[in-house]
Amino acid sequence: MLLIDCPYCGPRAEIEFAYGGEAHIARPAADVSEEEWEAFLYLRDNTKGVLAERWRHAHGCGRFFNALRDTRTDRFHAFYEIGTPRPDVGDAA
Amino acid sequence: MQKFSAFSLARQAMGRHLGWRPQWRSVVPKPSYDIIIVGGGGHGLGAAYYLAKQHGLCNIAVVERGWLAGGNTARNTTIIRSNYLFEQSSSYYEHALKLWEGLSEELNYNVMFSQRGCLMVAHTVHDVQVFKRHVYANRLNGIDNEWLTPEETKAFCPPLNISPNIRYPVLGAALQRRAGTARHDAVAWGFARAASDLGVDIIENCEVTGIDRDPSGKVTGVQTTRGPIRAGKIGVSAAGHSSVVLAMAGIRLPLQVNPLQALVSEPVKPAFPCVVMSNTIHAYISQSDKGEMVIGAGTDSYVSYTQRGGLHIPAHTLEAICELVPDFRRLRMLRSWGGITDNTPDRSPITAKTSVPGLYVNCGWGTGGFKATPGAANLFAWTIARDEPHPINAPFTIERFRDGTLIDEAAAAAVAH
Amino acid sequence: MSGAFRLAGRGRIDTARPVVFRFDGRMVRGYAGDTVASALLAEGRHLMGRSFKYHRPRGPVSAGSDEPNALVGVGEGGRYTPNLRATQVEIHDGMVVVSQNRAPSLRFDIGALNTLAAPVLPAGFYYKTFMWPRGFWDKVYEPLIRRAAGLGRAPTAPDPDHYALHYAHCDVLVAGGGPAGLAAALAAGQAGARVILCDENVEFGGSLLVDTHSLIDGLPGMTWVARIVAELERLPNVQLLTRCSAFNYGPHNMVALNQRLSDHLAAPPADMPRERIWQVRARDVVLAAGALERVLVFEGNDRPGIMLASAARTYLHRYGVACGRKAVVVTADDAAYRVALDLAEAGVKIAAIADLRPTPGGPVVEAVQSRGIAVLPATTIQRAHGHLRVTGAELAPIGADGTVGRGRTIACDLVLMSGGFTPSLHLHSQARGALRFDDALGVYVPGESVERVRSAGSCRGIFALDEVLRDGVVAGLAAAGGETGPVWTVTRQDAPGAGGFAGALPRRGPGHLALAFVDFQNDVTAKDVKLAVREGFRSIEHVKRYTTTGMATDQGKGSNVNALAIVSDVLGRTPQEVGLTTYRPPYTPVTFGAFAGHARGDQFDPLRLPPMDAWARAQGVVFEDVGLWRRARYFPRAGEDMAAAVARECRAVRGAAGIFDASTLGKIEVVGPDAAEFMNRFYVNAWTKLSIGKCRYGLVCRDSGFVYDDGVVGRIATDRFHVTTTTGGAAGVLNMMEDYLQTEWPDLDVWLTSITEQWAVIALQGPRARDILAPLVDGLDISAGAMPHMTLREGSIGGVPMRLFRVSFTGELGYEINVPSRQAQAVWDRVWQAGAVFGLMPYGTEAMHVLRAEKGYLIVGQETDGTMTPGDVGCGWAVSKVKPDFVGKRALALPAMNAPDRLQMVGVLTDDPQEVLEEGMQLVTAAETPVPASAEGHVTSSYFSPALGRSIAIAMVKGGRSRMGAALYAPRLEGPALKVTLVDPVFYDPEGARLND
């Protein structure tokens, strides 16, 4: 079970959180092309390496936040607020 | 190919089994092939076999980054069934099921396909509605599926607890008698042996690191850890690593990988006669020929390539098993493991051409790819050989996510694959 | 003393407390502290089990949790447990133990005939045969294989015991309570860290439990252990757990422990759990898991009476048992010499020590020689003799060129083997730590890990006791952040074991018929491993899977390194090139029930009860599960079946009034200056113009364009909406709202609050609803003119605050009375009493379904299945055409989402009005449809309608709305298809006159 460091509440067990998928995917306006809409809705990098992802502290403060986690090791490298840019942590596992 | 039979076993026994030869040839990669299959799991090896066997294309290599069938082929709970809800899906899985029924003979390799029957147990009124819809839809599609009352369910699988006083009582079950299990490793080894015999080169410990294309965009070969290999066509059947491989050709896929865990008990004498799946309480269970109870757990929620997950996931599954089969409460978990499932948004697979000429992909099987092995291999081979899909896999495109023509088994039936 | 092989004055058993138990029906005497294995060995009995494939007679090879052979069934009835290791099971009075995998008896097992067939049953034989004739696999071959396989029989009664689950946090978890673990725990504990120390054994001590030679600070090992344990017990920040195995190392230092609590007690307290799983989140972990001695692979190495040297030492020092009278020792390691000395000192004759090494030497070897024990250097064991018990060992010299010469057989009843020690890497490896091959030691040791974990002592290849203690202290301090730790002085310790051997022992001749076992339990021989390699299975994972070596219940603890060595030998590759198979949890098997803990029966899943649950139960209600909720399905009266009860309830609602607990409806309050804008963006409907006090049916799509949820929304104030959702969709809708609000529309000033639990909902429906309600609502005018359909009012009912919605899911005049949950029953009672004179009746979900279907109201999740658009289900009218965007808008514009042949919601009537279709039935165009065929659609809802006096159904049909009046057929599972006609889905009161009454 992962240990997730909610930026608002501190480290908590994974079962308090809901996963939110890849981060930094902005929802486009309703007049975009089918390709752009598909990219927003369905296409994912599915990164093997450091992935920016969203979590929601569903059974805690309820807030969404972003995290950087290496999907090869499950090690977290950063937790940061929604709307802030992705921190640079390189590609270190 | 050395014929396998009781007779050949006896004859080799007289020669102290020194006469057995490798089941597949160990080769060094040639500089060029007509077709390269990326991924030496059951689907990839099977695709190579059918390309050689049915399409007469024998200048083929299967490249595998580790050991053959070491990914999800080695890690699943071996359930085989075709009772899916939508006609597109059930046709695909039924195609596979029919191939399973003759696979041991076809490959001269006992894949131990055991048609023990699969019960999908209903615990709520909603479950009953959904599973009955399955029964009617499957029957119309020519696929066996029948509805059992709780008492009939118990008669078919005596260890099940059908007491009305449990938290989620059994309200009945949909039974597919032709469903069952198979020996997962044997399927891959059987395909490897048969494909190798037809001239297919099987290359282990050979990781693809790049996809080469000509100025028109068409594929020309792959870069690997064992050097470049040219190819006219490339079929990617890389399961959990599909996104990684396709990214080498600039393609993003509608996939997210999640850990999926499974476990077995210590072996016991025969005590569980069939496959039982319960979606409402998240459990599926069967007993292997060795005697182990094989139990599938749910997926962890997050993207991970670690082939492991949290213990709370299998623990929850065991809660459900203990409710469903309380006699098994004192059995013990012997071994647990995780795989990488490649999940599409509609939980249906992709077996299709890509936007890159000469590049084909078979992926998105999520938690349910093993049962499709010969079918997916067979149709993937067709798609690669003819550069167009077979009618059965024609709906399973990448473009359906653009068009909105999803085949949403998960949302529709809320059934674990 | 009971037991001919029991040695007075030795062992850690309590000879003052005799214990009697049964093994295969026979009484066996032992002492408190004995295991099943030690008690049987004390009687001179080694035969305890039969192997998996050949049913070979087997005795214990080890004395611990790594035992592959001596597996037994323990207990009776619901407490019967198969496959327990006799080497671990602690005996108590009255215990019933049975041997396994034999028929009719352990001594005479018909299955042993398989050994005769061994030449035709090599590794993987089943892949090569049983294929002809085709139908025989399922019916003949497989049942035979299954009966022969398996070990113990499965339990056939529910387990009466209970289990516990405990979450814990600590600074330092120390796994393993031998010298390294004790040292680490004490160092960490003294440094102030919160420490948990666990050990799978009955008591702490590890190797010191059997090392009676070395002295620590001048004290015998176990005296030192007692002192350290006492010190640890005095530290309030240290928790000590024995009989507790660390079995699973999960991500982020979450380690699971399995503590065995009651199995060793003859009469455990009724409230004592049998086992407890600890889920420990540790900041740092110290692994002190020790090392396991390796077996040697030679012909007949599986005969009862052949065991690890360290096991014999354990039986001697822990249980006071001599495992034989006359022993032959075969070793590649110094450690076995100390065992020989201990045994000789206890009176066991050591006939010879065969050492595989050419020049064994050093103090312990000299000590042996000075006792007059023959040491044979450069000597192998060609084979062991005997059947149910070893009777002799054929020892043979190894020439300088490696060839094996003629040997001689030495009679003996005990063969002790030692191939050196393999560090236990399981937990380190489970944590995805890297492994490193140590050339000097010839074994793998722990490498780097991403977790905060350290290994200490012999599990990382450090074997000398003084170094082990120092290593433990260093690891404990590093984990705890401490600076100075305890220091001890070790005297009389043996030098760390030099040498070791892995793989098949050298032998004379090819040994084509020899059975030299690598994996005892699964009967995998050295020949099997070689055959696998010959057949092209070159990866160690392939060898494992093809031969099943390492897949038995010991999970390869004793076999993996030997298998690896044989493979590397045949392939001519180094062990590091071949690699190890993956270590998989659990370290040792863990009871299913322990994982389930208290989550059983009613506690399996949380049960959500609506406020009027008790009232409904008192009425004799029949419930149904909807998600976690338990809802009232119908209220049968004496003699009524479901159909009769539902018909009566429906008639009451249509004729007078019905009362329904609708509290399970999801409710969300959307509040804030931008509440209306949020609603506009989230729902497909438009909300800006909804005035205060008005309600509107709202529909939610996902951005994929498919219907996700629905419900009535009321506007309480300009900045406040009272949103309802479906019962099952409540949590999902709120999560989705939060997702869009927090991550897509942070510009909106809106708060979302779940109010499902706060507001109970009493639905009062029927033509007399107003008559019943009007006198109860404090000063509120609810007349048709003052409060028309789809309006809401805030007020009170008998002094209880109320949000009153005039809405209907039945097609009748209706109200949904929202009151605080705690006061809901009181309000319900008041309404119930007031309704008595009007014929008010309670109704359940089943009647609710019938009533809504008569009106053609859809249920999300029944008519929809995650692939339906609003237009498909006849709700295209709800979709705003003017809003620039809302969730789902872009996808709804896709051509495929507007194709004319999409499934559309229609009504369906059978020709025979008494025939009720089954939900899920498929619809086709012809009465006789050969399969396989494609469906035109399917039935989603189907009931007998009391109001219409006939059956009605709702279906989703391709292009259905343009096919009104068309005939279709519903094939049945048996009998001819039923003819149906497509009609408008609103069957009852299509003008809606009753709603607006």
XYZ file of C-alpha atoms in Angstrom, chain B residues 4-6 9-10 13 16-18 20-24 26 67-69 74-75 85-87 101-102 104-105 108-110 112-116 123-126 129 132-133 135-137 139-142 165 167-169 181 183-186 189 204 263-272 281 287-293 295 302 306-312 315-316 318-323 326-337 402-406 408 411-412, chain C residues 52 78-85 101 119-120 122 125-131 134 137-138 142 146-159 161 163 247-251 256 263 274 279 430-432 451 512 522 531 534-537 539 541-542 545-546 551-553 555 584-586 589-593 595-596 599-602 604-607 624-625 627-628 633 706 861-862 865-867 894 896-897 918-922 924 931-935 938 971 973:
230
model
C 4.723 -35.859 -28.626
C 2.713 -38.888 -27.589
C 2.575 -41.634 -24.994
C 7.538 -40.805 -24.205
C 7.946 -44.550 -23.792
C 12.314 -43.447 -21.744
C 16.768 -42.340 -20.849
C 15.230 -39.192 -22.310
C 18.552 -38.171 -23.782
C 14.688 -35.020 -26.604
C 15.689 -31.987 -28.566
C 14.996 -28.329 -27.749
C 11.325 -27.522 -28.181
C 12.217 -24.436 -30.141
C 17.758 -21.092 -30.286
C 12.154 -15.016 -21.424
C 9.299 -16.375 -23.501
C 5.882 -15.959 -21.987
C 2.911 -16.393 -16.955
C 0.842 -14.417 -14.492
C -22.160 -9.126 -23.424
C -21.679 -7.350 -26.709
C -21.814 -9.284 -29.912
C -11.049 -26.619 -28.107
C -8.665 -28.021 -30.704
C -3.705 -29.428 -27.979
C -4.113 -31.435 -31.160
C 0.671 -31.499 -30.535
C 1.187 -30.012 -27.079
C -1.143 -30.690 -24.201
C -4.633 -28.926 -20.638
C -7.708 -27.011 -21.689
C -10.208 -28.135 -19.121
C -13.828 -27.246 -19.858
C -14.926 -27.273 -16.265
C -25.690 -11.320 -5.641
C -28.126 -8.505 -6.352
C -31.275 -7.970 -8.380
C -29.177 -5.848 -10.694
C -30.767 -8.604 -14.724
C -29.709 -12.829 -17.720
C -29.066 -10.287 -20.448
C -27.526 -15.413 -21.205
C -30.027 -14.193 -23.784
C -27.464 -12.283 -25.801
C -27.574 -17.699 -26.788
C -28.675 -15.545 -29.715
C -25.041 -15.309 -30.755
C -24.736 -19.081 -30.660
C -28.464 -15.018 5.432
C -24.252 -10.270 3.467
C -24.629 -10.782 -0.283
C -26.606 -13.977 -0.838
C -9.029 -23.149 -17.656
C -2.134 -24.509 -18.509
C -0.863 -21.048 -19.294
C 2.827 -21.730 -19.904
C 2.034 -24.682 -22.150
C 5.550 -23.140 -25.330
C 14.791 -14.213 -26.393
C -2.541 -15.781 -5.757
C -2.697 -19.499 -5.194
C -3.319 -21.582 -2.118
C -1.286 -24.564 -1.072
C -2.308 -27.593 -3.125
C -5.125 -29.794 -1.827
C -7.015 -32.758 -3.204
C -9.839 -31.950 -5.670
C -12.349 -29.731 -3.844
C -13.554 -27.132 -6.318
C -17.879 -9.063 -4.181
C -8.582 -25.192 -8.737
C -5.563 -26.077 -10.840
C -4.562 -29.574 -11.848
C -1.844 -29.362 -9.198
C -4.512 -28.750 -6.587
C -3.854 -25.095 -5.883
C -6.816 -22.764 -5.601
C -7.582 -16.769 -7.153
C -2.591 3.531 -10.262
C 6.468 -2.789 -10.976
C 4.491 -6.034 -11.263
C 3.324 -5.707 -7.706
C 0.604 -3.915 -5.788
C -0.738 -3.351 -2.320
C -1.557 -6.257 -0.054
C -4.971 -4.768 0.702
C -6.712 -9.285 1.173
C -10.054 -7.894 0.025
C -9.717 -13.275 0.216
C -12.457 -11.703 2.327
C -14.780 -12.393 -0.562
C -13.503 -15.938 -1.090
C -14.045 -16.687 2.586
C -17.647 -15.468 2.282
C -16.329 -20.507 3.974
C -14.823 -24.002 4.023
C -11.678 -22.539 2.471
C -11.048 -20.111 5.324
C -8.245 -22.297 6.689
C -6.509 -22.773 3.359
C -3.352 -20.775 3.084
C -1.940 -18.383 0.534
C 1.136 -19.992 -0.934
C 2.226 -17.535 -3.568
C 1.032 -14.204 -4.891
C 2.242 -12.072 -7.734
C -12.102 9.040 -31.886
C -15.385 7.975 -33.434
C -17.175 7.134 -30.209
C -17.963 3.586 -31.352
C -16.794 2.094 -28.087
C -17.859 -0.834 -23.408
C -19.582 -0.028 -18.171
C -22.201 -2.193 -19.773
C 3.572 -35.090 -4.452
C -14.073 -26.986 11.132
C -10.621 -26.691 12.641
C -8.982 -29.252 10.363
C -6.071 -27.648 8.507
C -4.093 -29.384 5.758
C -0.445 -29.090 4.769
C 0.967 -27.818 8.055
C 4.633 -28.424 8.645
C -1.234 -37.913 0.258
C 11.130 -43.527 -16.253
C 8.103 -42.484 -18.321
C 9.970 -37.135 -16.523
C 5.528 -35.508 -19.344
C 1.946 -34.295 -19.187
C 2.592 -31.765 -21.948
C 3.510 -34.599 -24.273
C 0.650 -36.998 -23.778
C -2.976 -37.345 -22.680
C -4.003 -35.720 -25.967
C -9.573 -35.746 -27.779
C -8.643 -35.066 -21.240
C -11.608 -33.618 -19.327
C -7.411 -34.861 -15.906
C -6.052 -34.270 -10.097
C -6.704 -37.129 -7.731
C -3.040 -38.057 -7.673
C -1.950 -34.448 -7.186
C -2.785 -32.143 -4.335
C -1.431 -32.815 -0.879
C -3.858 -32.793 2.034
C -7.580 -32.879 1.580
C -9.358 -29.552 1.652
C -11.415 -28.595 4.698
C -15.108 -29.353 4.280
C -16.600 -27.369 7.128
C -16.660 -23.668 7.932
C -13.879 -22.464 10.202
C -12.181 -19.486 14.575
C -8.900 -13.674 13.010
C 5.733 -12.479 5.066
C 5.071 -9.622 2.682
C 7.175 -6.554 1.925
C 5.018 -4.084 0.049
C 5.717 -0.670 -1.469
C 2.839 -7.580 6.734
C -2.999 -23.029 17.547
C -6.410 -17.739 15.915
C 0.208 -4.336 8.630
C 10.023 -8.705 -2.385
C 10.855 -5.046 -1.756
C 12.390 -5.044 -5.227
C 13.183 1.265 0.171
C 20.250 -42.736 -15.518
C 7.410 -31.877 -6.014
C 16.076 -32.595 -19.263
C 18.083 -30.156 -22.963
C 14.624 -29.328 -24.258
C 15.566 -25.689 -24.624
C 14.277 -24.266 -21.358
C 15.851 -19.401 -18.536
C 12.110 -19.241 -14.861
C 11.404 -21.711 -17.653
C 7.865 -23.785 -14.649
C 8.681 -26.802 -16.778
C 6.944 -24.324 -6.732
C 6.094 -26.566 -3.794
C 4.848 -25.275 -0.474
C 8.607 -22.197 -2.488
C 7.196 -14.017 -4.327
C 5.262 -13.338 -1.199
C 4.314 -14.722 1.209
C 1.961 -19.640 3.693
C -0.657 -17.469 5.393
C -4.220 -18.449 6.263
C -6.944 -17.005 4.026
C -9.067 -16.282 7.071
C -6.487 -11.838 5.549
C -10.239 -11.606 5.917
C -14.561 -8.757 7.519
C -16.914 -11.707 7.550
C -20.639 -12.221 7.734
C -22.361 -8.931 8.466
C -17.925 -8.317 5.251
C -19.000 -5.013 3.807
C -20.397 -1.931 5.503
C -24.177 -1.981 5.575
C -32.722 -5.997 -1.462
C -29.081 -4.934 -1.602
C -24.763 -0.951 -3.482
C -24.006 -0.887 0.227
C -38.122 -4.208 -1.740
C -22.659 8.720 -22.372
C -28.102 1.619 -14.867
C -31.133 -0.332 -16.033
C -25.550 0.611 -19.640
C -22.742 3.094 -20.024
C -23.121 3.259 -23.800
C -19.725 13.009 -33.032
C -21.631 8.034 -34.396
C -23.433 9.457 -31.385
C -37.760 -11.464 -18.947
C -35.400 -8.549 -18.556
C -32.352 -9.096 -20.732
C -34.311 -10.815 -23.512
C -33.021 -10.048 -26.979
C -35.038 -10.015 -33.359
C -28.287 -18.693 -34.384
C -25.843 -17.093 -34.444
C -27.807 -13.949 -35.078
C -27.566 -10.278 -34.232
C -30.084 -8.582 -31.998
C -32.982 -5.955 -25.786
C -36.562 -15.624 -28.443
C -34.453 -20.106 -23.868
